[in-house]
Coordinates of C-alpha atoms in Angstrom, one line a residue:
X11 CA 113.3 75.4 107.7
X12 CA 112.1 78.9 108.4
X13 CA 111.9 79.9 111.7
X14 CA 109.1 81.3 113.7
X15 CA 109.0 85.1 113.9
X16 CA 106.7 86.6 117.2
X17 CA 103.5 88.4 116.3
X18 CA 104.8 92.0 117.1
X19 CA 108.0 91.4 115.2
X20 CA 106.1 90.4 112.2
X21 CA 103.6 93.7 112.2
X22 CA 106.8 96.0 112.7
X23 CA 108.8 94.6 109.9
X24 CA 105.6 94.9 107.4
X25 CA 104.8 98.4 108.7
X26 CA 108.5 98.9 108.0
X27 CA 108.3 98.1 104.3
X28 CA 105.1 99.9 103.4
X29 CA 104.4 103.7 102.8
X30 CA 101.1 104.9 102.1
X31 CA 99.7 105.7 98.5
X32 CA 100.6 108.5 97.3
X33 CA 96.8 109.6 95.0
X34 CA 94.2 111.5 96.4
X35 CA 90.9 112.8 95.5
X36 CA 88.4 115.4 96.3
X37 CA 84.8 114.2 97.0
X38 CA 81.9 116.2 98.1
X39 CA 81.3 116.5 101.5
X40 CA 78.3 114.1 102.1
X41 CA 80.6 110.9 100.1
X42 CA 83.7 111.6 102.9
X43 CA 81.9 108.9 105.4
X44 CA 84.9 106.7 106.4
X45 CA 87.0 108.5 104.0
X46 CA 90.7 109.0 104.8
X47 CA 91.7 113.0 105.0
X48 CA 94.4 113.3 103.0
X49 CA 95.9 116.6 104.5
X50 CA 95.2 119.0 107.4
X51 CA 91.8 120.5 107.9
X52 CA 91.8 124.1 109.3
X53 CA 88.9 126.2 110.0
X54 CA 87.7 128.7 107.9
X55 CA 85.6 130.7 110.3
X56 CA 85.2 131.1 113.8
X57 CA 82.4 129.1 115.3
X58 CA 80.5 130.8 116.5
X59 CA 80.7 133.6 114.2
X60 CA 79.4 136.0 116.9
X61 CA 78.7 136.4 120.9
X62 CA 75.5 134.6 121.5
X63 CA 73.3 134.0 124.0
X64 CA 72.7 130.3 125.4
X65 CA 69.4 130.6 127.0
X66 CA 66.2 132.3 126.8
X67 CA 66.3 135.4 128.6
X68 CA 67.4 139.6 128.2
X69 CA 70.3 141.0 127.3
X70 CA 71.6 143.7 130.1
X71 CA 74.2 145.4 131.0
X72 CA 76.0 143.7 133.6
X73 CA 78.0 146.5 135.5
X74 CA 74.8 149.1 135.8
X75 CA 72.3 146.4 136.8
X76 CA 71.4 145.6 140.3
X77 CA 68.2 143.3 141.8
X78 CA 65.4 145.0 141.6
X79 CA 66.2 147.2 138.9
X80 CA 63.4 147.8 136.1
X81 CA 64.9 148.3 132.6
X82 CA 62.9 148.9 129.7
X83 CA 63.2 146.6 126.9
X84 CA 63.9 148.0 123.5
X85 CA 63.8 145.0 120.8
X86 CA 64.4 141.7 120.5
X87 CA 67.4 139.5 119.3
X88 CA 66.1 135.9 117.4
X89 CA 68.5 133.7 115.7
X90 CA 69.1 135.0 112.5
X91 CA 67.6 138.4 113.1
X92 CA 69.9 140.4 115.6
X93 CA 69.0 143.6 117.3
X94 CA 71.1 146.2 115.3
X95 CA 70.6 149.2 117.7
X96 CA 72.5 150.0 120.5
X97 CA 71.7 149.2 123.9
X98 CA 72.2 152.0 126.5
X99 CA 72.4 151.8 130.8
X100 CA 68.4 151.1 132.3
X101 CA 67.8 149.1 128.9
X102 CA 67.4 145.4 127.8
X103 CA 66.9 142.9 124.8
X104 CA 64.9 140.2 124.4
X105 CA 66.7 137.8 123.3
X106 CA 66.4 133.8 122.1
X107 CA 69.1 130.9 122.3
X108 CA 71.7 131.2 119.7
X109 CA 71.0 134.8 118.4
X110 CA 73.6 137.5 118.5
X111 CA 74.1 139.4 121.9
X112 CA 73.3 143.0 121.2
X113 CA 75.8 146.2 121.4
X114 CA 76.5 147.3 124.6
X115 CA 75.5 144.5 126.8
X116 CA 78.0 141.8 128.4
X117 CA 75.0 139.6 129.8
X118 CA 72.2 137.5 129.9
X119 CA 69.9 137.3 132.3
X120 CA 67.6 133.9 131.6
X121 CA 64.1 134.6 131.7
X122 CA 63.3 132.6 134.8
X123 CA 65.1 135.4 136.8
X124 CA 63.1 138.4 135.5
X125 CA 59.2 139.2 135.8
X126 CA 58.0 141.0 133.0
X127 CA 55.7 144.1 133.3
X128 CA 52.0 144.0 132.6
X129 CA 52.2 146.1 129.5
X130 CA 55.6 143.9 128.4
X131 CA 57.6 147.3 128.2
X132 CA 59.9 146.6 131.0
X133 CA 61.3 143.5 133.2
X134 CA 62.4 143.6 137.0
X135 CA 65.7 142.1 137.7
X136 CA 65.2 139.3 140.2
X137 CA 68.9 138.0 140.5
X138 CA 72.3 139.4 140.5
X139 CA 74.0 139.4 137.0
X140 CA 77.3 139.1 135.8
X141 CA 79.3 140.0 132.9
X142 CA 79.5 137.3 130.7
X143 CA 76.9 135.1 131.8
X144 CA 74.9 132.6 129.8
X145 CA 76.9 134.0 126.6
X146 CA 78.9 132.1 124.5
X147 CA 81.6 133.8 122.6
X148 CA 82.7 134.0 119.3
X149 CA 85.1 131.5 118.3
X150 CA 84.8 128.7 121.5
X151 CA 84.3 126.3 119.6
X152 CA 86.3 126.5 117.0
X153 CA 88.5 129.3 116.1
X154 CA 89.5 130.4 112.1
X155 CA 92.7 128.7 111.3
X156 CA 92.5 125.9 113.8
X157 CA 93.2 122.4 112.3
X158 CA 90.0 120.7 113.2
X159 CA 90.6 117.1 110.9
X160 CA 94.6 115.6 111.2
X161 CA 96.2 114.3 108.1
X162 CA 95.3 110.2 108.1
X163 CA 92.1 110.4 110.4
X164 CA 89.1 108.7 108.7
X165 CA 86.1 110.5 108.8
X166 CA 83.6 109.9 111.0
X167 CA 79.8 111.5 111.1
X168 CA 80.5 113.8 113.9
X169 CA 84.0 115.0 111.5
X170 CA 81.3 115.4 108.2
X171 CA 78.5 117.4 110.5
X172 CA 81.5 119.5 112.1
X173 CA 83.2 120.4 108.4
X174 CA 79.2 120.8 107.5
X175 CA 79.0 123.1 110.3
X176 CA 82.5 125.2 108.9
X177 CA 80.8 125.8 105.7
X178 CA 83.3 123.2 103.9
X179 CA 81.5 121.4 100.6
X180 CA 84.1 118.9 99.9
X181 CA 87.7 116.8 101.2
X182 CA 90.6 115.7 99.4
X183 CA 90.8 112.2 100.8
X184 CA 93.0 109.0 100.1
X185 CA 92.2 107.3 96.9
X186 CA 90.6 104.1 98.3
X187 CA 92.9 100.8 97.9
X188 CA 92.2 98.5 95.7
X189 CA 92.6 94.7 97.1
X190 CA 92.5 91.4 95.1
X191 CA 90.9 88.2 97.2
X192 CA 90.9 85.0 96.4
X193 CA 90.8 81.3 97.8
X194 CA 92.7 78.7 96.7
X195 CA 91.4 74.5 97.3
X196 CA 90.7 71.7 95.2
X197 CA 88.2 71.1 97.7
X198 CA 86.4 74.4 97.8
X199 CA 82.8 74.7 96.5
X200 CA 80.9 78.4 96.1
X201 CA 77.7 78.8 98.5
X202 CA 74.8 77.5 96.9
X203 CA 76.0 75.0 95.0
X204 CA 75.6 71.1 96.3
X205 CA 78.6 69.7 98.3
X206 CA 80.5 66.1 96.9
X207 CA 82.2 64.3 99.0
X208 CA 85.1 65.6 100.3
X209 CA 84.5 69.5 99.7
X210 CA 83.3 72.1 102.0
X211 CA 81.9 75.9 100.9
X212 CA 83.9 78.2 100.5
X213 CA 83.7 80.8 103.3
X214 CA 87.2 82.4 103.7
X215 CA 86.9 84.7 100.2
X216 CA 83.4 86.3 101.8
X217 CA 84.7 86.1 105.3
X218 CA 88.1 88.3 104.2
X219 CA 86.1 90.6 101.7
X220 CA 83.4 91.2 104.4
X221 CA 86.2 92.9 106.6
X222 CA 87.9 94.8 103.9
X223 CA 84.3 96.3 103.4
X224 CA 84.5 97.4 107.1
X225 CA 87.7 99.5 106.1
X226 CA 86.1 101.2 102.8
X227 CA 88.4 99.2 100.5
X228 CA 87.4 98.2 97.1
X229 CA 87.2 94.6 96.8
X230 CA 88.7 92.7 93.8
X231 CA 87.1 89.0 94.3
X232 CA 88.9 87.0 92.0
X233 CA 87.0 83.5 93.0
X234 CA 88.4 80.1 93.5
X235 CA 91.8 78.7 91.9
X236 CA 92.8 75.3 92.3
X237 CA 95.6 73.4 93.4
X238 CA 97.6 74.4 90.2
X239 CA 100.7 75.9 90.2
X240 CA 100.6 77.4 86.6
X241 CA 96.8 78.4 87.5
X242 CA 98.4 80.3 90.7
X243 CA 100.9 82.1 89.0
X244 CA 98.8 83.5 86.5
X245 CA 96.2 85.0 89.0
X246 CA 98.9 86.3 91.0
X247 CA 100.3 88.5 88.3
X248 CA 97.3 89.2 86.6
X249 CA 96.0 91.0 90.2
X250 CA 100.0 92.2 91.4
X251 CA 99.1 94.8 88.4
X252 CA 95.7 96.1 89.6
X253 CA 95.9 96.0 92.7
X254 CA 97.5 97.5 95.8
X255 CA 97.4 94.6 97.6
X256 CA 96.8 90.5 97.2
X257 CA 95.6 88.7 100.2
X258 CA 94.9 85.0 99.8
X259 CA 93.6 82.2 102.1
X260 CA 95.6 78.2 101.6
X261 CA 98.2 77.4 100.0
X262 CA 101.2 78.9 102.4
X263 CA 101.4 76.2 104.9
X264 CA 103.9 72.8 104.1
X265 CA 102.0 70.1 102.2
X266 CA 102.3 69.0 98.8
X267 CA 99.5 71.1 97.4
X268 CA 100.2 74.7 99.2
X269 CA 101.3 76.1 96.0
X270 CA 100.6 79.5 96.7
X271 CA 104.1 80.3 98.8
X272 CA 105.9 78.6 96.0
X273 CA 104.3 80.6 92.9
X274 CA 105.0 83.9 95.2
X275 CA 108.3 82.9 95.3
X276 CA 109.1 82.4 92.0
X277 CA 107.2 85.8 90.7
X278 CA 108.2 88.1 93.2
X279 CA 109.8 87.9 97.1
X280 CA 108.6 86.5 100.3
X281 CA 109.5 88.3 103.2
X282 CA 108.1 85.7 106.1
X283 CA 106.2 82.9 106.3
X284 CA 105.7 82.0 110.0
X285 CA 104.4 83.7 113.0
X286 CA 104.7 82.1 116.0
X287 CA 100.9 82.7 117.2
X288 CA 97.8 80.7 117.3
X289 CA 95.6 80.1 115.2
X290 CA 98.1 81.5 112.3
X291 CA 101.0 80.1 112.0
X292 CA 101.4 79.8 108.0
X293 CA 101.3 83.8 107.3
X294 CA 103.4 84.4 104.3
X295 CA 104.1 88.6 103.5
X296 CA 105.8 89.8 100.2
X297 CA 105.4 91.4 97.5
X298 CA 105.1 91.1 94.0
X299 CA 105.3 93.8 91.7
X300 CA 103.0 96.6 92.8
X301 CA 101.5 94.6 95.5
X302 CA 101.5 93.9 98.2
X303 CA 100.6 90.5 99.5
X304 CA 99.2 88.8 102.5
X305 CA 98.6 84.5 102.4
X306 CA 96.2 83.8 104.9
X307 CA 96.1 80.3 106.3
X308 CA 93.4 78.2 104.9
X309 CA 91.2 77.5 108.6
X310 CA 88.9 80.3 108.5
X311 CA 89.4 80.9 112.3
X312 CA 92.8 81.5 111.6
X313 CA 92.2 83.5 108.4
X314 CA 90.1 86.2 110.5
X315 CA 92.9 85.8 113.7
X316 CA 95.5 87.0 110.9
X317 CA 93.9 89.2 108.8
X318 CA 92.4 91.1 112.2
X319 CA 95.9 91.1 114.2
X320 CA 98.5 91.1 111.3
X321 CA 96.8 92.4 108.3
X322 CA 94.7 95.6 109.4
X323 CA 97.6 97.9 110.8
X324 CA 98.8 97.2 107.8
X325 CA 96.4 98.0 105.0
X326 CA 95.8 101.3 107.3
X327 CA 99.4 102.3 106.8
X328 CA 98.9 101.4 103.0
X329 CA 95.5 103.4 102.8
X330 CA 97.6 106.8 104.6
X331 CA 95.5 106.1 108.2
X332 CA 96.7 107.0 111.5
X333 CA 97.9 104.4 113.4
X334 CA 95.6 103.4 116.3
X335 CA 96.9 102.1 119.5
X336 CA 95.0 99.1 120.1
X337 CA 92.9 98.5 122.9
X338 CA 93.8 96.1 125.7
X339 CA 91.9 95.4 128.6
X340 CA 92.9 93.5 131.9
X341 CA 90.4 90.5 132.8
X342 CA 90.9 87.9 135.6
X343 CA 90.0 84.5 134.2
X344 CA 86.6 82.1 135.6
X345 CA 88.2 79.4 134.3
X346 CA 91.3 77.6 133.3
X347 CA 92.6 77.9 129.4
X348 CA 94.7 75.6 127.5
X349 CA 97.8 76.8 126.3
X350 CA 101.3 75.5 125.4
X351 CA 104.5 77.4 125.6
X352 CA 105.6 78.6 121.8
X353 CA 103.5 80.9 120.5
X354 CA 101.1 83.7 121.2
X355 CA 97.8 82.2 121.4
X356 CA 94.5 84.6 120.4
X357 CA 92.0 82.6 122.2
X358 CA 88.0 83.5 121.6
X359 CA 86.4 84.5 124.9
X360 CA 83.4 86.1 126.6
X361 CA 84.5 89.0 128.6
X362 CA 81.7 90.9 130.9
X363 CA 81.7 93.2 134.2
X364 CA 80.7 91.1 137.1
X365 CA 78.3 92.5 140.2
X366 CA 81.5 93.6 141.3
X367 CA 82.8 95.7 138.8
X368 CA 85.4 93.2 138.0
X369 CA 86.0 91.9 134.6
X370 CA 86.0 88.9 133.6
X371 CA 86.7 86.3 131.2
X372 CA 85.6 82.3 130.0
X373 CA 86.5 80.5 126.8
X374 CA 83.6 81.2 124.1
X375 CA 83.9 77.1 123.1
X376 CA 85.9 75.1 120.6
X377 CA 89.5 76.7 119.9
X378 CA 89.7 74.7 116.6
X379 CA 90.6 77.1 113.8
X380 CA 88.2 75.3 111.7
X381 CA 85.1 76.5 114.4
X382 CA 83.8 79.8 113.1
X383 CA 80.5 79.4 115.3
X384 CA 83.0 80.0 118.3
X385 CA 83.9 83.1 116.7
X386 CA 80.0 84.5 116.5
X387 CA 79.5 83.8 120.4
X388 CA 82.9 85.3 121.2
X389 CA 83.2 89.3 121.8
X390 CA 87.2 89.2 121.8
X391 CA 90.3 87.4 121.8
X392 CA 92.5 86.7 124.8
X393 CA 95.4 87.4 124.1
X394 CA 98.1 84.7 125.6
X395 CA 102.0 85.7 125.7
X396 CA 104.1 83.2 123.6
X397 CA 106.2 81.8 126.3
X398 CA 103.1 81.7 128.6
X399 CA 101.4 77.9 129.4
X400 CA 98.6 76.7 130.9
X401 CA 96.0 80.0 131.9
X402 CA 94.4 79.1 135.5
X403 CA 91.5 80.4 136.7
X404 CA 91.4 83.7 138.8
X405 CA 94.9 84.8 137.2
X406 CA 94.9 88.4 134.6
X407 CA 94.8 88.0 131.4
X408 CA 94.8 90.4 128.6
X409 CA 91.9 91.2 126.7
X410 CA 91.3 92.5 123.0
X411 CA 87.7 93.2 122.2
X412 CA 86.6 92.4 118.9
X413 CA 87.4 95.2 116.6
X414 CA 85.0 96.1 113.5
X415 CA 86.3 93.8 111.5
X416 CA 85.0 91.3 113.3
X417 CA 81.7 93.3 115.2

């Protein structure tokens, strides 16, 4: 009988086995959303590419201006028309937001602080001035050379308008992974098609492909297999040569039917099967051929728990991502939560900021694996240590909001 393995043991010994693919591609620019950068991005420019002026107002010089001084104004400075003359002492420049300070002066003076002439030659200097004021200098932002994207960080819109901003038309990203799904159940029936006695639809295979559309993978759906062995085996090797990875749901726990663990077995290598959490227990990880594969438990509760916790770090590692700390958040529980010594237990749970400030915690319903509705009303798991019983109310517990697999 195998043995129970904890939850963090089990992520650190698949992490341990897996490296990243290799391939990468260059897209354009505006196709990098949720990419993966493949290598170091460094600026190709400074940003800005000149001094220039934050507000409306005159360019002066700073150190021969004083209050009540009356320089004359000898141009004007717009974005993406600069003054080009010099500017000498008891002159200024009109000048707009974002356009390039003018020779010679070290200021801006906004335009609240000035009265203007009646003819518009010249401006009175209502407040003091200092050097550098309201001007933003050239490279602040971002200076040439600086690495502005890290190797493994998935792009984001803010990372696409900032590489927009550098002048930078395309990205060498990580080829996207390629993961084949299926479901395995005599009793399973596709959506939309009428229900016999005894079989239920099949939700898992849309459930687990739904979330590997939340992490840009292409999505190899191979249907429904039955409870056949031979019929197993076949789709197993068939997808271990297209894909990167195989994740399936049923068929790795102990009955008579769960033929999945044993066709795995005799194809390729299983390196656990059992993880001592809750819902989740019948994980199996191996590998066969090029892939790598993940059997899900058959409960679809537990299907999401897995493939959320276990899975994701993961297929990030696999797709060249940066790992991400995940977050965890401290809540005091309303009420008390059931829980047996054994195994970690990811219970769904509403967690919210009381009047107080204080947050807080209360089941979200049913913890049947076999509930997904509890899952909707949930917004994340608490998470119960494994040697930890009964939770009672007012003591801390920790807290794992949903992640976007699950949002």
């Amino acid at each position: 009988m195998s043995a129970m393995i904890p939850v963090a043991e089990a992520v650190e010994r698949m992490l341990e086995r897996v490296t990243r693919v290799v391939q990468t591609e260059i897209v354009p620019l505006a196709q990098g959303l949720g990419r993966i950068c493949a290598k170091p991005i460094q600026s190709p420019i400074d940003v800005p590419g000149h001094d220039n002026s934050a507000m409306d107002g005159y360019a002066v010089r700073a150190g021969s201006t004083q209050v009540g001084d009356q320089p004359v104004i000898v141009g004007t400075s717009a974005a993406g028309h600069p003054y080009c003359g010099a500017v000498a002492a008891g002159q200024c420049v009109r000048i707009m937001t974002g356009a390039t300070v003018p020779t010679g002066t070290d200021a801006i003076i906004i335009q609240e602080n000035v009265s203007v002439s009646d003819d518009g030659g010249s401006i009175t200097i209502n407040e003091p001035v200092r050097v550098g004021d309201n001007i933003r200098l050239r490279g602040a932002d971002v200076s040439q050379g600086a690495t502005v994207i890290g190797q493994g960080e998935r792009l984001n819109p803010v990372d696409i308008g900032l590489l927009a901003s550098l002048g930078i038309a395309e990205v060498e990203v990580q080829r996207t992974l390629k993961v084949a799904v299926f479901s395995t159940g005599d009793e399973l029936v596709s959506p939309g098609q009428p229900l016999q006695s005894g079989q239920i639809y099949d939700s898992n295979r849309y459930l687990i492909g739904a979330m590997l559309q939340r992490l840009n993978i292409e999505v190899m759906d191979l249907g429904r297999l039955p409870d056949n062995l031979e019929a197993i085996k076949g789709a197993l090797t068939d997808a271990s040569t297209q894909a990167d990875a195989i994740i399936t749901s049923g068929g790795v726990s102990v009955g008579d039917a769960d033929y999945t663990k044993q066709a795995l077995e005799a194809l390729g290598e299983v390196g656990f099967w059992k993880v001592a959490m809750k819902p989740g227990k019948p994980f199996a990880f191996g590998r066969l051929n090029q892939a790598w594969f993940f059997g899900l438990p058959g409960n679809p509760v537990a299907a999401a728990v897995t493939m959320d916790q276990l899975v994701q770090p993961v297929l990030a590692k696999l797709a060249g991502e940066q790992q991400q700390a995940t977050l965890q958040l401290s809540a005091t529980s309303a009420e008390a939560l059931k829980k047996r010594p054994g195994r970690a237990d990811f219970q769904r749970i509403c967690y919210w900021q009381d009047e107080h400030g204080e947050l807080k915690l209360k089941s979200a319903g049913s913890q049947s694996s076999g509930v997904l509705s509890t899952l909707k009303l949930a917004n994340g798991f608490a998470a119960i240590e494994q040697e930890r019983g009964k939770v009672e109310p007012g003591e801390s517990v920790t807290v794992l909001p949903f992640s976007k697999l699950l949002r």
